[in-house]
CSV table of C-alpha atoms in Angstrom, one decimal:
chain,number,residue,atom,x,y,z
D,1,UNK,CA,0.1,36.2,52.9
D,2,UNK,CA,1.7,33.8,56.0
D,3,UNK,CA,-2.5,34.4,57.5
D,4,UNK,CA,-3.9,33.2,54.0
D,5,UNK,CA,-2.2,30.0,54.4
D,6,UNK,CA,-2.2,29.6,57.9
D,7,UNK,CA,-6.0,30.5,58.5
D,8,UNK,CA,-7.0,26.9,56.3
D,9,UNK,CA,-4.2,25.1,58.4
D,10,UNK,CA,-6.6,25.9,61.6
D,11,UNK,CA,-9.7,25.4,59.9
D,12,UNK,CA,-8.3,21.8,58.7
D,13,UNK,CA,-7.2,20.7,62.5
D,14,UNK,CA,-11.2,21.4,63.2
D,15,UNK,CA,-12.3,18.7,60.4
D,16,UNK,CA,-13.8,15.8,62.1
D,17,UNK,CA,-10.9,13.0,62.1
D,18,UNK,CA,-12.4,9.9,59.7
D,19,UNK,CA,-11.2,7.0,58.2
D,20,UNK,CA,-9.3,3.6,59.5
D,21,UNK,CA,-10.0,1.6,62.6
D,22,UNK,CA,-9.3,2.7,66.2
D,23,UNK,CA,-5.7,1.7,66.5
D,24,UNK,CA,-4.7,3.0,62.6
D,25,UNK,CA,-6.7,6.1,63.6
D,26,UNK,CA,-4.9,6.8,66.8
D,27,UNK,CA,-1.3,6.0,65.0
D,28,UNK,CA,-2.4,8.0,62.0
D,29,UNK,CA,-3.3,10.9,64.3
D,30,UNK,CA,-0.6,11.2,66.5
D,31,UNK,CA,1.2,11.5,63.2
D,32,UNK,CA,-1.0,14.1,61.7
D,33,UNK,CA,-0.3,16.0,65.2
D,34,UNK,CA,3.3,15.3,64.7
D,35,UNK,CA,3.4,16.9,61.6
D,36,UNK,CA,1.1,20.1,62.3
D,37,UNK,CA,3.8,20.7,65.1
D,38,UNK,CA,6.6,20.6,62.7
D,39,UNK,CA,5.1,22.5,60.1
D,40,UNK,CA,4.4,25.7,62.8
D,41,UNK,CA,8.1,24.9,63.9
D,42,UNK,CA,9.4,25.3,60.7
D,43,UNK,CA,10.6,22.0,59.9
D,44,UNK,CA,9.1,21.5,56.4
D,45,UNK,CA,11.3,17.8,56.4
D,46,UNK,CA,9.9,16.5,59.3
D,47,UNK,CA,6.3,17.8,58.7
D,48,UNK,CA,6.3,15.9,55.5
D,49,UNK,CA,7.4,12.7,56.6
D,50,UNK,CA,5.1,12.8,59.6
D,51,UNK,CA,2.2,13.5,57.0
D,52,UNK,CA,3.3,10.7,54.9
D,53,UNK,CA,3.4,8.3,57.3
D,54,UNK,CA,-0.3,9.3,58.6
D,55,UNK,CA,-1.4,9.1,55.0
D,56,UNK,CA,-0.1,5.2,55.4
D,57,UNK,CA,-2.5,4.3,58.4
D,58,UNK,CA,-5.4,6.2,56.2
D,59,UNK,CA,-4.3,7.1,52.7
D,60,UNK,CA,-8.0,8.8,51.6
D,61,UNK,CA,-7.8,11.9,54.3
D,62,UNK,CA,-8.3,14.9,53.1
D,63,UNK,CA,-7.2,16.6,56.2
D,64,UNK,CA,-3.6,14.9,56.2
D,65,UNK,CA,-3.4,15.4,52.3
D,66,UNK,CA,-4.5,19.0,52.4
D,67,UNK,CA,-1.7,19.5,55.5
D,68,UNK,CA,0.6,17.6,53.1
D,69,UNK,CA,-0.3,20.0,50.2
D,70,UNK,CA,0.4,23.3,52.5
D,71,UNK,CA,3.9,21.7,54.0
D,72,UNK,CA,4.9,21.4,49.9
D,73,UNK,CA,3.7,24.9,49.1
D,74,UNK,CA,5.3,26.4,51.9
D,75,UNK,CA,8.9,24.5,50.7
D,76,UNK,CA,8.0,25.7,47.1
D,77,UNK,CA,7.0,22.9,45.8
D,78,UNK,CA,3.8,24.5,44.1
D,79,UNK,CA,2.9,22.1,41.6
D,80,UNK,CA,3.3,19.1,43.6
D,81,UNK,CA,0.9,20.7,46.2
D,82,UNK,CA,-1.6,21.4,43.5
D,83,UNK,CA,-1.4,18.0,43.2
D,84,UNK,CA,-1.8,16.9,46.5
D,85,UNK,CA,-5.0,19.5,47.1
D,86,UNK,CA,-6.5,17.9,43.6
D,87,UNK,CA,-6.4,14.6,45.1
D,88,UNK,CA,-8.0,15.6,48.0
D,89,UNK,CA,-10.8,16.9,45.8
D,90,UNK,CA,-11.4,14.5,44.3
D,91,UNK,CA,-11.8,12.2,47.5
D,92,UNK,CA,-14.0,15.0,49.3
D,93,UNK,CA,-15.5,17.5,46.3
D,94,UNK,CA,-16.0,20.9,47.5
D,95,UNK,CA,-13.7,20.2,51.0
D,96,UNK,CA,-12.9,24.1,51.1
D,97,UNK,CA,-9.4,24.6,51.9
D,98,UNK,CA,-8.3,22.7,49.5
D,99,UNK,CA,-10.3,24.7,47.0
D,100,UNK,CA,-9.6,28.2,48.1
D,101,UNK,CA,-5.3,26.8,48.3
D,102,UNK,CA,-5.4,25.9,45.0
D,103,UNK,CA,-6.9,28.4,43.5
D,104,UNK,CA,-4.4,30.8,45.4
D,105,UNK,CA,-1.3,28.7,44.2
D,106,UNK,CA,-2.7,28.3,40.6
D,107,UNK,CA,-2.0,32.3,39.8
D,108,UNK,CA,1.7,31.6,41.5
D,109,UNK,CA,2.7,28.4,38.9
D,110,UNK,CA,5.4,28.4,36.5
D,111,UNK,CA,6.6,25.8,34.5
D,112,UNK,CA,9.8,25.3,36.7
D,113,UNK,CA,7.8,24.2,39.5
D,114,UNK,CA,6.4,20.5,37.8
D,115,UNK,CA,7.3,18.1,40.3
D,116,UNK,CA,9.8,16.0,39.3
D,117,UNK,CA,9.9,13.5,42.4
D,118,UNK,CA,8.3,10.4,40.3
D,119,UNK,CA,8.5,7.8,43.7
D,120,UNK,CA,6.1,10.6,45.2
D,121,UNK,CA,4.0,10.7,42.4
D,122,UNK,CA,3.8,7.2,42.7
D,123,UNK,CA,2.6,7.2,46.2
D,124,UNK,CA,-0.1,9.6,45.3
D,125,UNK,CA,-0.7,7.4,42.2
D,126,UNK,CA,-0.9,4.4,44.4
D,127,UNK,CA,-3.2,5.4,46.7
């Protein structure tokens, strides 16, 4: 189950990087790094702040939303992951490993996992 999620987490770091201007894109993706190295360390916390903060440089990146999406999953925050891969979906139709995470999470829902984290929500909202 770990290689199911993990396997899109590789395939994502592979994804051309696009999006904001040279210096945004280099902050953004030393943050994206920062957070794929906390993520594989465990460090769900620091992963999603990290992602967060590279979704600020460039807000409409799949790659750093779909990251995002895995680093709530993992912390079992399913529906606010669903969320999150939905979003980036919508930016990029058909990006893959947000398709085949969601549809893996979707048979693992209950209702006890709607996010309730409303200032998230509105930073997804926002954006």
């Amino acid at each position: 189950m770990r290689f199911t999620i993990f396997l899109p987490l590789v395939f994502a770091l592979s994804v051309f990087w696009t999006g904001a201007a040279n210096a945004d894109k280099n902050q953004a993706k030393e943050e994206f790094q920062a957070g794929v190295t906390a993520f594989q360390k465990g460090d769900l916390k620091l992963a999603r702040t990290q992602f967060l903060e590279a979704l600020k440089q460039d807000p409409n990146e799949v790659v750093v939303l779909y990251n995002l999406g895995l680093t709530e999953q993992r912390a079992g925050r399913n529906g606010l992951a669903m969320g999150i891969w939905r979003k980036a979906l919508a930016l990029s139709p058909g990006f893959y490993p947000a398709e085949k995470s969601l549809t893996w999470t979707r048979g693992k829902l209950e209702k006890a996992d709607i996010p309730h984290d409303v200032e998230f929500w509105e930073t997804l909202r926002s954006s």
